Amino acid sequence: MTLTNRQWLLAERPAGMFDESNFRLVETPVPEPGEGEFLVRNIWLSVDPYMRGRMNAGKSYAKPVEVGAVMEGGTVGEVIESNHPDFRVGNIVEERLGWQEYGVTGGRLTRRIDPALAPISTAVGVLGMPGMTAYFGAREVMGVKEGGTVVVSAASGAVGGPVGQIARIEGAARVVGIAGGDAKCRYCIGELGYDACLDYRAFGKDSAALGDALAEACPDGIDGYFDNVGGWISDAIYPLTNPFGRIAICGMISEYNLIEPERVPRYTRQILTNRLRVTGFIVTDFWSRWREGLEAMAGWIADGRIRYREDVEVGIENAPKALLKLFRSENFGKQLVRLHDDPTA
Amino acid sequence: MTLTNRQWLLAERPAGMFDESNFRLVETPVPEPGEGEFLVRNIWLSVDPYMRGRMNAGKSYAKPVEVGAVMEGGTVGEVIESNHPDFRVGNIVEERLGWQEYGVTGGRLTRRIDPALAPISTAVGVLGMPGMTAYFGAREVMGVKEGGTVVVSAASGAVGGPVGQIARIEGAARVVGIAGGDAKCRYCIGELGYDACLDYRAFGKDSAALGDALAEACPDGIDGYFDNVGGWISDAIYPLTNPFGRIAICGMISEYNLIEPERVPRYTRQILTNRLRVTGFIVTDFWSRWREGLEAMAGWIADGRIRYREDVEVGIENAPKALLKLFRSENFGKQLVRLHDDPTA
């Protein structure tokens, strides 16, 4: 079997906003699994905002992708050749094999997926990293105040969508989303159960104007803010917080392409006066509790209390485009690329 | 008995930095206590940074002092006339009677002080509001990581002094202070047991230069920062934090006189990447645990594990000067004004 593997390499590090020229699509022979390894045909590639960070040099919470290396990413695929005792041909697995059609792994962090439980794509979505980010971030990092008001940015996204619904399950009285465009806002209210949703595009990056609209949408103030976006949108939150408000900083997609951070008035006065707790987190800090999160989310999905939506591009050649969609707020739900037909669908 | 009461009123609200002209010293007759009230001759007036906030109009966590009203402040004094069953002439009490020589109260929040236990001035110092701020702020809000590095700003002050010592008691391996001037730094190291202390005056408001010196003083990074000052000094902390670092925002004396907040690069990237927890707090949030704090601090003082220092101005006429000293970093330890001779000393 001599198959061709198409891979996207990081061609050069972007300065500021990236584009397709930062990547290079190459064809290589599909690798042979060595002793104790297995070969996976990737079916689904997860596309996530953190990938922009991996394109930069320098220390973050994770190592950058080297120039010339395959772009990093979570994948779901099928084992098609195995020299590993625990993984057999036909197994569906979640791995981090990156932006390529095939990959070999020793299986140390590979998770076997049961296609009978849910569509296998959810293993990188609502039943994977973004879903766990929502679960632990909303419950443990932000915390949901019984009867309080929660605001979620990127409210219809892979993380924000579950967060809004979890906040409701956990007892928030009012859940308000911020999303890009009218269709997403209608979806947040109509499908995900948000009480209100503001289209940030209507405010021309004017934090104060967004703040006025938020104040109206949150008549009892803001007790919890789940921040996926950072930047001018999040600046609008601080003045509206209630005493003991909590802010979970999960992401800052609006800032990832900045060469220099923007300068803003210090938030410290609001943090002090309102006794806010502002906490940054990364979902892998909750690795040891993954099973708990998966079981809870699976239960809520089965109950119909958590709904989700996927946005699928087809073909490895569209991976950069899919990532660009995130940064243009053009994705609608969890962004995926389907690399091969899904035999379980 | 017709005594004269000298009082400092708030004469006008300052715009930016205040000075003595914002206050007016008046003489009034000493009030008579009504039914269920008692009259206190104030001996000690506590002088604290929060007082600057009370001079502003507008909502903060506490109501502002009205223009024309007596300036607010914590006091320790002696009951000299009483129509209250629980407070007798000669009792020493802690109250909030403000910037005046005498005051009448109904006693609802009055705390009786035992002069045998400690100098009564400590009831507004290390065994009062600032001491409780240090105790709950260091232990509960910041939290002290066993074996970690803690940095304290205003390190020799009424709050910072105890914080540095509590951090050590709670297991910090390294405690580093930031203070204004060489004498304070020597005191922090020599008397309070700090491992190192940086004189911020040597850095000309250059956060990066202070950061370089801090990096050297904290070779294992910063796990906890107890922030009393805000501004450019605190800006230097964020890049040096370790993963899961914790920042307690207790005060921001460097910012209280600003008309507009300074603009700085957003901290959110460090908060996210390093999973920081940044928490603002106000000591009165811990009212229900006051006794616990007092007992712990009293024990540590008795053990010699907590030392403190007081800076005393004499005479009500010097109250504005004493407050100005805080904002010029000219106080050395807990700032007090002695209004009458201390009969217990």
XYZ file of C-alpha atoms in Angstrom, chain A residues 132-145 150 159 163 166 170 223-228 244-251 276-287 289 292, chain B residues 244 246 271-272 274-279:
57
model
C -14.188 20.183 28.341
C -13.006 23.793 28.151
C -16.612 24.872 28.498
C -17.393 22.403 31.250
C -14.447 23.079 33.534
C -14.143 26.717 32.587
C -17.766 27.554 33.313
C -18.137 25.455 36.425
C -14.733 25.544 38.060
C -12.931 28.609 36.793
C -15.706 31.153 36.339
C -18.224 29.470 38.580
C -21.911 30.101 38.037
C -23.754 32.126 40.643
C -23.588 35.283 32.898
C -16.674 26.647 23.582
C -20.819 27.525 28.163
C -23.975 24.978 31.137
C -25.900 25.453 36.768
C -21.861 38.112 37.850
C -19.860 35.946 35.512
C -18.097 36.579 32.225
C -16.665 33.783 30.149
C -14.139 35.445 27.895
C -13.250 33.818 24.594
C -17.652 39.411 43.611
C -18.055 38.992 39.878
C -15.898 36.366 38.246
C -14.178 36.459 34.926
C -12.741 33.364 33.283
C -10.201 34.165 30.600
C -10.329 31.260 28.204
C -9.152 32.880 25.015
C -13.523 40.621 41.007
C -11.752 37.359 40.512
C -10.109 37.143 37.101
C -8.662 33.758 36.260
C -6.880 32.491 33.202
C -7.031 28.794 32.464
C -6.088 26.143 29.976
C -8.222 23.077 29.715
C -5.355 20.622 29.972
C -4.996 21.727 33.603
C -8.104 19.567 34.089
C -6.742 16.414 32.416
C -10.924 15.042 35.540
C -16.064 13.408 34.771
C -0.891 29.404 38.534
C -1.901 34.518 42.265
C -3.283 36.006 32.847
C -4.276 33.439 30.244
C 0.200 31.688 33.052
C -3.281 30.811 34.335
C -3.096 33.601 36.860
C -5.782 34.318 39.373
C -6.168 38.030 40.019
C -8.514 38.914 42.847
